[in-house]
Amino acid sequence: MIKSMCKEHSCGRDDENKNVTSTWIVKHLASQLKAVPDMKTDAMQAYFMDNFCIKVPYQTCYRAKKKAIENNEGSHSKTYAKLLAYGDLIMEKNPGSVFKLQFYERSVMFDPPVFKRFFICFKTCVDGFLNGCRPFIGVDGCHLKGTFGGVLLVVVTVDGNRGLFPFAYGVIETKCKDNWYFFLNQLYTVLHAGICDNPITFMSDKQKGLCDAITNVFPRSQHR
């Protein structure tokens, strides 16, 4: 028998739930994180507080965001593992193209290969440069923001309409003299038959080791 009832409650409520995992968060925010990959963790925490009255720790939201990005964009490690197959496909579908992939030396024979750097140039891009572009080459790179970092290098020129014409690119671990020599040697191999040592004007931001590499690999070139 109920003798009396108090409608006002003064007892506190625990807004933390240990059953709220990063996997559970991904299921509820999959579509939102796919539409807005850069969603802030503060916004994720506010969403669950407003809709479920649950306080989610920052680290849990951070792990959920990483899982969602991997589900939507794929795994970086699995993508790097497909580079050999990608190179074979390039050579099969684009005869005359150049694909150069290098790994670090393995201390144990049965260890999986570790990516070091690669260079890609499609045959049609080379033909376009030799037949319709000026003898002008711009070389630059930007740092990759993915899990493994690295630097994306690209070679561009100017076509007959004064538009940028990219025709070679690659990925290296860092900007240094050895990597610049690797990249420019591959570029020289691609262009040597067409330019026959004719002078080419290079434009760059004169990164460390780049000027020396250009002078040695393309001795008759100009560098600005």
Coordinates of N, CA and C in Angstrom, one line a residue:
M1 N 0.8 -1.2 0.0 CA 0.0 0.0 0.0 C 0.9 1.2 0.0
I2 N 0.6 2.2 -0.9 CA 1.3 3.4 -1.0 C 0.7 4.4 0.0
K3 N 1.5 4.8 1.0 CA 1.1 5.8 2.0 C 1.2 7.2 1.5
S4 N 2.3 7.5 0.8 CA 2.6 8.8 0.3 C 3.5 8.8 -1.0
M5 N 3.5 9.8 -1.8 CA 4.3 9.8 -3.0 C 4.9 11.2 -3.1
C6 N 6.2 11.3 -3.4 CA 6.9 12.5 -3.6 C 7.2 12.6 -5.1
K7 N 6.7 13.6 -5.8 CA 6.9 13.7 -7.2 C 8.2 14.3 -7.6
E8 N 8.8 15.0 -6.7 CA 10.1 15.6 -6.9 C 11.2 14.7 -6.5
H9 N 12.2 14.4 -7.4 CA 13.3 13.6 -7.1 C 14.6 14.4 -7.0
S10 N 15.3 14.1 -5.9 CA 16.6 14.8 -5.7 C 17.8 13.9 -5.9
C11 N 17.5 12.6 -6.3 CA 18.6 11.7 -6.5 C 19.3 12.0 -7.8
G12 N 20.7 11.9 -7.8 CA 21.4 12.2 -9.0 C 21.4 11.0 -10.0
R13 N 21.7 11.4 -11.3 CA 21.7 10.4 -12.3 C 23.1 10.3 -12.9
D14 N 23.5 9.0 -13.1 CA 24.9 8.8 -13.7 C 24.7 8.9 -15.2
D15 N 25.4 9.9 -15.8 CA 25.3 10.1 -17.3 C 26.4 9.4 -18.0
E16 N 27.2 8.5 -17.4 CA 28.2 7.7 -18.0 C 27.8 6.3 -18.1
N17 N 28.1 5.7 -19.2 CA 27.7 4.3 -19.5 C 28.8 3.5 -20.1
K18 N 29.3 2.5 -19.4 CA 30.5 1.8 -19.9 C 30.2 0.9 -21.1
N19 N 28.9 0.7 -21.4 CA 28.5 -0.1 -22.5 C 28.6 0.7 -23.8
V20 N 28.8 2.0 -23.7 CA 28.9 2.9 -24.9 C 30.3 2.8 -25.4
T21 N 30.6 2.0 -26.4 CA 31.9 1.7 -27.0 C 32.0 2.5 -28.3
S22 N 33.3 2.5 -28.8 CA 33.5 3.2 -30.1 C 32.7 2.5 -31.2
T23 N 32.6 1.1 -31.1 CA 31.9 0.4 -32.2 C 30.4 0.8 -32.1
W24 N 29.8 1.0 -30.9 CA 28.4 1.4 -30.8 C 28.2 2.8 -31.4
I25 N 29.2 3.7 -31.1 CA 29.1 5.0 -31.6 C 29.2 5.0 -33.2
V26 N 30.0 4.2 -33.8 CA 30.1 4.2 -35.2 C 28.8 3.8 -35.9
K27 N 28.1 2.8 -35.2 CA 26.8 2.4 -35.8 C 25.8 3.5 -35.8
H28 N 25.8 4.4 -34.8 CA 24.9 5.5 -34.7 C 25.3 6.7 -35.5
L29 N 26.5 6.9 -35.7 CA 27.0 8.1 -36.4 C 27.6 7.7 -37.8
A30 N 27.3 6.6 -38.3 CA 28.0 6.2 -39.6 C 27.7 7.1 -40.7
S31 N 26.4 7.5 -40.9 CA 26.0 8.3 -42.0 C 26.5 9.8 -41.8
Q32 N 26.5 10.2 -40.5 CA 27.0 11.6 -40.3 C 28.5 11.7 -40.5
L33 N 29.2 10.7 -40.0 CA 30.7 10.8 -40.2 C 31.1 10.5 -41.7
K34 N 30.2 9.9 -42.4 CA 30.5 9.7 -43.9 C 30.3 11.0 -44.6
A35 N 29.3 11.8 -44.2 CA 29.0 13.1 -44.8 C 29.9 14.1 -44.4
V36 N 30.3 14.1 -43.1 CA 31.2 15.1 -42.5 C 32.4 14.4 -41.8
P37 N 33.4 13.9 -42.6 CA 34.5 13.2 -42.0 C 35.3 14.0 -40.9
D38 N 35.2 15.3 -41.0 CA 36.0 16.2 -40.1 C 35.2 16.6 -38.9
M39 N 34.1 15.8 -38.6 CA 33.3 16.2 -37.4 C 34.1 16.2 -36.1
K40 N 34.0 17.3 -35.4 CA 34.7 17.4 -34.2 C 34.2 16.5 -33.1
T41 N 35.2 16.1 -32.2 CA 34.8 15.2 -31.1 C 33.8 15.9 -30.1
D42 N 33.9 17.2 -30.0 CA 33.0 18.0 -29.2 C 31.5 17.9 -29.7
A43 N 31.4 17.9 -31.1 CA 30.1 17.8 -31.7 C 29.6 16.4 -31.5
M44 N 30.4 15.4 -31.5 CA 30.0 14.0 -31.3 C 29.5 13.8 -29.8
Q45 N 30.2 14.4 -28.9 CA 29.8 14.3 -27.5 C 28.5 15.0 -27.2
A46 N 28.3 16.2 -27.9 CA 27.1 16.9 -27.7 C 25.9 16.2 -28.3
Y47 N 26.1 15.4 -29.4 CA 25.1 14.7 -30.1 C 24.5 13.6 -29.1
F48 N 25.4 12.9 -28.5 CA 25.0 11.8 -27.6 C 24.4 12.3 -26.3
M49 N 24.9 13.5 -25.8 CA 24.3 14.1 -24.6 C 22.9 14.5 -24.9
D50 N 22.7 15.1 -26.1 CA 21.3 15.7 -26.4 C 20.3 14.6 -26.7
N51 N 20.8 13.5 -27.4 CA 19.8 12.5 -27.9 C 19.7 11.3 -26.9
F52 N 20.8 11.0 -26.1 CA 20.8 9.8 -25.2 C 21.0 10.2 -23.8
C53 N 21.4 11.4 -23.5 CA 21.7 11.9 -22.2 C 22.9 11.0 -21.6
I54 N 23.9 10.8 -22.5 CA 25.0 10.0 -22.2 C 26.3 10.9 -22.4
K55 N 27.1 10.8 -21.4 CA 28.4 11.5 -21.5 C 29.5 10.5 -22.0
V56 N 30.0 10.8 -23.2 CA 30.9 9.9 -23.9 C 32.4 10.5 -23.7
P57 N 33.3 9.7 -23.2 CA 34.7 10.3 -23.1 C 35.3 10.7 -24.4
Y58 N 36.2 11.6 -24.4 CA 36.9 12.1 -25.6 C 37.6 11.0 -26.3
Q59 N 38.3 10.1 -25.6 CA 39.1 9.0 -26.3 C 38.2 8.1 -27.0
T60 N 37.0 7.8 -26.5 CA 36.0 6.9 -27.1 C 35.5 7.5 -28.4
C61 N 35.2 8.8 -28.4 CA 34.8 9.5 -29.7 C 36.0 9.5 -30.7
Y62 N 37.2 9.7 -30.2 CA 38.3 9.7 -31.1 C 38.5 8.4 -31.8
R63 N 38.4 7.3 -31.0 CA 38.6 6.0 -31.6 C 37.5 5.7 -32.6
A64 N 36.3 6.1 -32.2 CA 35.1 5.9 -33.1 C 35.3 6.6 -34.4
K65 N 35.8 7.8 -34.4 CA 36.0 8.6 -35.6 C 37.0 7.9 -36.5
K66 N 38.1 7.4 -35.9 CA 39.1 6.7 -36.7 C 38.5 5.4 -37.4
K67 N 37.7 4.7 -36.6 CA 37.1 3.5 -37.2 C 36.1 3.9 -38.3
A68 N 35.4 4.9 -38.2 CA 34.4 5.3 -39.2 C 35.2 5.8 -40.5
I69 N 36.3 6.5 -40.3 CA 37.0 6.9 -41.5 C 37.6 5.7 -42.2
E70 N 38.1 4.8 -41.4 CA 38.7 3.5 -42.1 C 37.6 2.7 -42.8
N71 N 36.4 2.7 -42.2 CA 35.3 2.0 -42.9 C 34.9 2.7 -44.1
N72 N 34.9 4.0 -44.1 CA 34.5 4.8 -45.3 C 35.5 4.9 -46.4
E73 N 36.8 5.0 -46.0 CA 37.9 5.3 -46.9 C 38.8 4.1 -47.1
G74 N 38.7 3.1 -46.3 CA 39.6 2.0 -46.4 C 40.8 2.1 -45.5
S75 N 41.5 1.0 -45.3 CA 42.7 1.0 -44.4 C 44.0 1.4 -45.2
H76 N 44.8 2.3 -44.6 CA 46.0 2.7 -45.2 C 47.0 1.5 -45.4
S77 N 47.1 0.7 -44.4 CA 48.0 -0.4 -44.5 C 47.6 -1.4 -45.6
K78 N 46.3 -1.7 -45.7 CA 45.8 -2.6 -46.8 C 46.0 -1.9 -48.2
T79 N 45.9 -0.6 -48.3 CA 46.1 0.1 -49.5 C 47.5 0.0 -50.0
Y80 N 48.5 0.2 -49.1 CA 49.9 0.1 -49.4 C 50.2 -1.3 -49.9
A81 N 49.6 -2.3 -49.3 CA 49.8 -3.7 -49.7 C 49.4 -4.0 -51.1
K82 N 48.5 -3.1 -51.7 CA 48.1 -3.3 -53.0 C 48.9 -2.6 -54.1
L83 N 50.0 -2.0 -53.7 CA 50.8 -1.2 -54.7 C 51.4 -2.1 -55.8
L84 N 51.8 -3.3 -55.4 CA 52.4 -4.1 -56.5 C 51.4 -4.5 -57.5
A85 N 50.2 -4.9 -57.0 CA 49.1 -5.2 -58.0 C 48.7 -4.0 -58.8
Y86 N 48.7 -2.8 -58.2 CA 48.4 -1.6 -58.9 C 49.4 -1.3 -60.0
G87 N 50.7 -1.5 -59.7 CA 51.8 -1.3 -60.7 C 51.6 -2.3 -61.9
D88 N 51.3 -3.5 -61.6 CA 51.1 -4.5 -62.7 C 50.0 -4.1 -63.6
L89 N 48.9 -3.6 -62.9 CA 47.7 -3.2 -63.7 C 48.1 -2.0 -64.6
I90 N 48.9 -1.0 -64.1 CA 49.3 0.1 -64.9 C 50.1 -0.3 -66.1
M91 N 51.0 -1.2 -65.9 CA 51.8 -1.7 -67.0 C 51.0 -2.5 -68.0
E92 N 50.0 -3.2 -67.6 CA 49.1 -4.0 -68.5 C 48.2 -3.1 -69.3
K93 N 47.6 -2.1 -68.6 CA 46.6 -1.3 -69.3 C 47.2 -0.1 -70.0
N94 N 48.4 0.3 -69.6 CA 49.0 1.5 -70.2 C 50.4 1.2 -70.6
P95 N 50.6 0.4 -71.7 CA 51.9 0.0 -72.2 C 52.8 1.3 -72.4
G96 N 54.1 1.1 -72.0 CA 55.0 2.2 -72.1 C 55.1 3.2 -70.9
S97 N 54.2 3.0 -70.0 CA 54.2 3.8 -68.7 C 55.4 3.3 -67.8
V98 N 55.7 4.1 -66.8 CA 56.8 3.8 -65.9 C 56.2 3.7 -64.5
F99 N 56.5 2.6 -63.8 CA 56.1 2.4 -62.4 C 57.3 1.8 -61.7
K100 N 57.8 2.6 -60.8 CA 59.0 2.2 -60.0 C 58.7 2.2 -58.6
L101 N 58.8 1.0 -57.9 CA 58.4 0.9 -56.5 C 59.6 0.3 -55.8
Q102 N 60.0 0.9 -54.7 CA 61.1 0.5 -53.9 C 60.7 0.2 -52.4
F103 N 61.3 -0.9 -51.8 CA 61.1 -1.2 -50.4 C 62.4 -1.1 -49.7
Y104 N 62.2 -1.0 -48.3 CA 63.4 -1.1 -47.5 C 64.0 -2.5 -47.5
E105 N 65.3 -2.6 -47.2 CA 65.9 -3.9 -47.2 C 65.4 -4.6 -45.9
R106 N 65.1 -5.9 -46.1 CA 64.6 -6.7 -45.0 C 65.7 -7.4 -44.3
S107 N 65.7 -7.4 -43.0 CA 66.7 -8.1 -42.2 C 66.4 -9.6 -42.1
V108 N 65.2 -9.9 -42.2 CA 64.8 -11.3 -42.3 C 64.0 -11.6 -43.6
M109 N 64.4 -12.6 -44.3 CA 63.8 -12.8 -45.6 C 62.3 -12.9 -45.6
F110 N 61.7 -13.5 -44.6 CA 60.3 -13.8 -44.6 C 59.5 -12.6 -44.0
D111 N 60.1 -11.5 -43.6 CA 59.4 -10.4 -43.2 C 58.7 -9.7 -44.3
P112 N 57.5 -9.2 -44.1 CA 56.8 -8.5 -45.2 C 57.5 -7.2 -45.7
P113 N 57.5 -6.9 -47.0 CA 58.2 -5.7 -47.4 C 57.6 -4.5 -46.8
V114 N 58.5 -3.5 -46.6 CA 58.1 -2.2 -46.1 C 58.3 -1.1 -47.1
F115 N 57.2 -0.4 -47.4 CA 57.2 0.6 -48.5 C 58.3 1.7 -48.2
K116 N 59.0 2.1 -49.2 CA 60.0 3.2 -49.1 C 59.6 4.4 -50.0
R117 N 59.3 4.1 -51.3 CA 59.0 5.2 -52.3 C 58.6 4.6 -53.6
F118 N 57.9 5.4 -54.4 CA 57.5 5.0 -55.7 C 57.4 6.2 -56.7
F119 N 57.4 5.9 -58.0 CA 57.3 6.9 -59.0 C 56.4 6.3 -60.1
I120 N 55.5 7.2 -60.6 CA 54.5 6.8 -61.6 C 54.5 7.9 -62.7
C121 N 54.5 7.4 -64.0 CA 54.3 8.3 -65.1 C 53.6 7.5 -66.2
F122 N 52.5 8.0 -66.7 CA 51.7 7.4 -67.7 C 52.3 7.8 -69.1
K123 N 52.2 6.8 -70.0 CA 52.8 7.0 -71.4 C 52.1 8.2 -72.1
T124 N 50.7 8.3 -71.9 CA 50.0 9.3 -72.6 C 50.4 10.7 -72.1
C125 N 50.7 10.8 -70.8 CA 51.2 12.1 -70.2 C 52.5 12.5 -70.8
V126 N 53.4 11.5 -71.0 CA 54.7 11.8 -71.6 C 54.5 12.3 -73.0
D127 N 53.7 11.6 -73.8 CA 53.4 12.1 -75.2 C 52.8 13.5 -75.2
G128 N 51.9 13.7 -74.2 CA 51.3 15.1 -74.2 C 52.4 16.1 -73.9
F129 N 53.3 15.8 -73.0 CA 54.3 16.8 -72.7 C 55.3 17.1 -73.9
L130 N 55.7 16.0 -74.5 CA 56.7 16.1 -75.6 C 56.0 16.7 -76.9
N131 N 54.8 16.5 -77.1 CA 54.1 17.0 -78.3 C 53.3 18.3 -78.2
G132 N 53.0 18.7 -77.0 CA 52.1 19.8 -76.9 C 52.4 20.8 -75.7
C133 N 53.5 20.6 -75.1 CA 53.8 21.5 -73.9 C 55.2 22.2 -74.1
R134 N 55.4 23.2 -73.4 CA 56.6 23.9 -73.4 C 57.7 23.2 -72.6
P135 N 59.0 23.4 -72.9 CA 60.1 22.8 -72.1 C 60.2 23.4 -70.7
F136 N 59.2 23.3 -70.0 CA 59.1 23.9 -68.6 C 58.5 22.9 -67.7
I137 N 59.2 22.7 -66.5 CA 58.8 21.7 -65.6 C 58.8 22.3 -64.2
G138 N 57.7 22.1 -63.5 CA 57.6 22.6 -62.1 C 57.6 21.3 -61.2
V139 N 58.3 21.4 -60.2 CA 58.5 20.2 -59.2 C 58.1 20.7 -57.8
D140 N 57.2 20.0 -57.2 CA 56.9 20.4 -55.8 C 56.3 19.2 -55.1
G141 N 56.2 19.3 -53.8 CA 55.6 18.2 -53.0 C 54.8 18.8 -51.8
C142 N 53.9 17.9 -51.3 CA 53.1 18.3 -50.1 C 53.1 17.1 -49.2
H143 N 53.1 17.4 -47.9 CA 53.1 16.4 -46.9 C 51.8 15.7 -46.8
L144 N 51.8 14.4 -46.7 CA 50.6 13.6 -46.5 C 50.2 13.5 -45.1
K145 N 48.9 13.6 -44.8 CA 48.3 13.7 -43.5 C 47.8 12.4 -43.0
G146 N 48.1 11.3 -43.7 CA 47.5 10.0 -43.3 C 48.3 9.4 -42.2
T147 N 48.0 8.1 -41.9 CA 48.6 7.4 -40.8 C 50.1 7.3 -40.9
F148 N 50.6 7.1 -42.1 CA 52.0 6.8 -42.3 C 52.8 8.0 -42.8
G149 N 52.1 9.1 -43.0 CA 52.9 10.3 -43.4 C 53.5 10.2 -44.8
G150 N 54.6 10.8 -45.0 CA 55.3 10.8 -46.3 C 55.0 12.1 -47.1
V151 N 55.6 12.2 -48.3 CA 55.5 13.4 -49.1 C 55.0 13.0 -50.5
L152 N 54.0 13.7 -51.0 CA 53.6 13.5 -52.4 C 54.3 14.4 -53.3
L153 N 55.0 13.9 -54.3 CA 55.7 14.8 -55.3 C 54.9 14.7 -56.6
V154 N 54.9 15.9 -57.2 CA 54.3 16.0 -58.5 C 55.1 16.8 -59.5
V155 N 55.0 16.4 -60.8 CA 55.7 17.2 -61.8 C 54.6 17.7 -62.8
V156 N 54.6 19.0 -63.0 CA 53.6 19.7 -63.8 C 54.4 20.5 -64.9
T157 N 53.7 20.8 -66.0 CA 54.2 21.7 -67.0 C 53.0 22.6 -67.5
V158 N 53.3 23.4 -68.5 CA 52.3 24.3 -69.0 C 52.0 23.9 -70.5
D159 N 50.7 23.7 -70.8 CA 50.3 23.3 -72.1 C 50.0 24.5 -73.0
G160 N 49.5 24.2 -74.2 CA 49.3 25.3 -75.2 C 48.3 26.3 -74.8
N161 N 47.4 25.9 -73.9 CA 46.4 26.9 -73.4 C 46.8 27.6 -72.1
R162 N 48.1 27.4 -71.8 CA 48.6 28.0 -70.6 C 47.9 27.4 -69.3
G163 N 47.6 26.2 -69.4 CA 47.0 25.5 -68.3 C 48.0 24.5 -67.7
L164 N 47.8 24.1 -66.5 CA 48.8 23.2 -65.8 C 48.5 21.8 -66.4
F165 N 49.6 21.1 -66.6 CA 49.5 19.7 -67.2 C 50.3 18.8 -66.4
P166 N 49.8 18.1 -65.4 CA 50.5 17.1 -64.6 C 50.9 15.9 -65.4
F167 N 52.1 15.4 -65.3 CA 52.4 14.2 -66.0 C 53.3 13.1 -65.3
A168 N 53.6 13.4 -64.0 CA 54.3 12.4 -63.2 C 54.1 12.7 -61.7
Y169 N 54.1 11.7 -60.9 CA 54.0 11.9 -59.5 C 54.6 10.7 -58.7
G170 N 54.8 10.9 -57.5 CA 55.3 9.8 -56.6 C 55.2 10.1 -55.2
V171 N 55.5 9.2 -54.3 CA 55.5 9.3 -52.9 C 56.8 8.9 -52.3
I172 N 57.4 9.7 -51.5 CA 58.6 9.4 -50.8 C 58.4 9.6 -49.3
E173 N 59.4 9.1 -48.5 CA 59.2 9.2 -47.0 C 59.5 10.6 -46.5
T174 N 60.5 11.3 -47.1 CA 60.8 12.7 -46.7 C 61.6 13.4 -47.8
K175 N 61.6 14.7 -47.8 CA 62.4 15.4 -48.8 C 63.8 15.5 -48.4
C176 N 64.6 14.7 -49.1 CA 66.1 14.7 -48.9 C 66.8 14.5 -50.2
K177 N 68.1 14.6 -50.2 CA 68.9 14.5 -51.4 C 68.7 13.2 -52.1
D178 N 68.7 12.1 -51.3 CA 68.6 10.7 -51.9 C 67.3 10.6 -52.6
N179 N 66.2 11.0 -52.0 CA 64.9 10.9 -52.6 C 64.7 11.8 -53.8
W180 N 65.3 13.0 -53.8 CA 65.2 13.8 -55.0 C 66.0 13.2 -56.2
Y181 N 67.1 12.6 -55.9 CA 67.8 11.9 -57.0 C 67.0 10.7 -57.5
F182 N 66.4 10.0 -56.6 CA 65.6 8.9 -57.1 C 64.5 9.4 -58.0
F183 N 63.7 10.4 -57.6 CA 62.6 10.9 -58.4 C 63.0 11.5 -59.7
L184 N 64.1 12.3 -59.7 CA 64.5 13.0 -60.9 C 65.2 12.0 -61.9
N185 N 65.9 11.0 -61.4 CA 66.5 10.0 -62.3 C 65.4 9.2 -63.0
Q186 N 64.3 8.9 -62.3 CA 63.2 8.3 -63.0 C 62.6 9.2 -64.1
L187 N 62.5 10.5 -63.7 CA 61.9 11.5 -64.7 C 62.8 11.6 -65.9
Y188 N 64.2 11.6 -65.7 CA 65.1 11.7 -66.8 C 65.0 10.5 -67.7
T189 N 64.8 9.3 -67.1 CA 64.6 8.1 -67.9 C 63.4 8.2 -68.8
V190 N 62.4 8.8 -68.2 CA 61.1 8.9 -69.0 C 61.3 9.9 -70.2
L191 N 62.0 11.0 -69.9 CA 62.0 12.1 -70.9 C 63.3 12.0 -71.8
H192 N 64.3 11.2 -71.5 CA 65.5 11.3 -72.2 C 65.4 11.1 -73.7
A193 N 64.6 10.1 -74.1 CA 64.5 9.7 -75.5 C 63.8 10.9 -76.3
G194 N 62.9 11.6 -75.6 CA 62.2 12.7 -76.3 C 62.9 14.0 -76.4
I195 N 63.6 14.3 -75.3 CA 64.2 15.7 -75.3 C 65.6 15.7 -75.8
C196 N 66.3 14.5 -75.8 CA 67.6 14.4 -76.4 C 68.6 15.4 -75.8
D197 N 68.5 15.6 -74.4 CA 69.4 16.5 -73.7 C 69.1 18.0 -74.1
N198 N 68.0 18.3 -74.7 CA 67.7 19.7 -74.9 C 67.4 20.4 -73.6
P199 N 67.7 21.7 -73.5 CA 67.6 22.4 -72.2 C 66.1 22.4 -71.7
I200 N 65.9 22.3 -70.4 CA 64.6 22.4 -69.8 C 64.7 23.3 -68.7
T201 N 63.7 24.2 -68.5 CA 63.6 25.1 -67.4 C 62.8 24.5 -66.2
F202 N 63.4 24.4 -65.1 CA 62.8 23.9 -63.9 C 62.4 25.0 -62.9
M203 N 61.3 24.9 -62.3 CA 60.8 25.8 -61.3 C 60.5 25.0 -60.0
S204 N 61.0 25.5 -58.9 CA 60.8 24.8 -57.6 C 61.0 25.8 -56.5
D205 N 60.7 25.3 -55.3 CA 60.9 26.1 -54.1 C 62.3 25.9 -53.5
K206 N 63.2 25.2 -54.3 CA 64.6 25.0 -53.9 C 64.7 24.3 -52.5
Q207 N 64.0 23.2 -52.4 CA 64.2 22.4 -51.2 C 65.6 21.9 -51.0
K208 N 65.9 21.5 -49.8 CA 67.3 21.0 -49.6 C 67.6 19.8 -50.5
G209 N 68.7 19.9 -51.2 CA 69.2 18.8 -52.1 C 68.5 18.8 -53.5
L210 N 67.5 19.6 -53.7 CA 66.8 19.6 -55.0 C 67.6 20.2 -56.0
C211 N 68.2 21.4 -55.7 CA 69.0 22.1 -56.7 C 70.1 21.3 -57.2
D212 N 70.9 20.6 -56.3 CA 72.0 19.8 -56.7 C 71.5 18.6 -57.6
A213 N 70.4 18.0 -57.2 CA 69.9 16.9 -57.9 C 69.5 17.3 -59.4
I214 N 68.9 18.4 -59.5 CA 68.5 18.9 -60.9 C 69.7 19.2 -61.7
T215 N 70.7 19.8 -61.1 CA 71.9 20.2 -61.9 C 72.7 18.9 -62.3
N216 N 72.7 17.9 -61.5 CA 73.4 16.7 -61.8 C 72.7 15.8 -62.8
V217 N 71.4 15.7 -62.6 CA 70.6 14.8 -63.5 C 70.3 15.4 -64.8
F218 N 69.9 16.7 -64.8 CA 69.7 17.5 -66.0 C 70.7 18.6 -66.2
P219 N 71.9 18.2 -66.6 CA 73.0 19.2 -66.6 C 72.8 20.4 -67.5
R220 N 72.0 20.3 -68.5 CA 71.8 21.5 -69.4 C 70.5 22.2 -69.1
S221 N 69.9 22.0 -67.9 CA 68.7 22.6 -67.6 C 69.0 24.0 -66.9
Q222 N 67.9 24.8 -66.8 CA 67.9 26.0 -66.0 C 67.0 25.8 -64.8
H223 N 67.4 26.4 -63.7 CA 66.6 26.2 -62.4 C 66.3 27.6 -61.9
R224 N 65.0 27.8 -61.7 CA 64.5 29.1 -61.1 C 63.8 28.8 -59.8

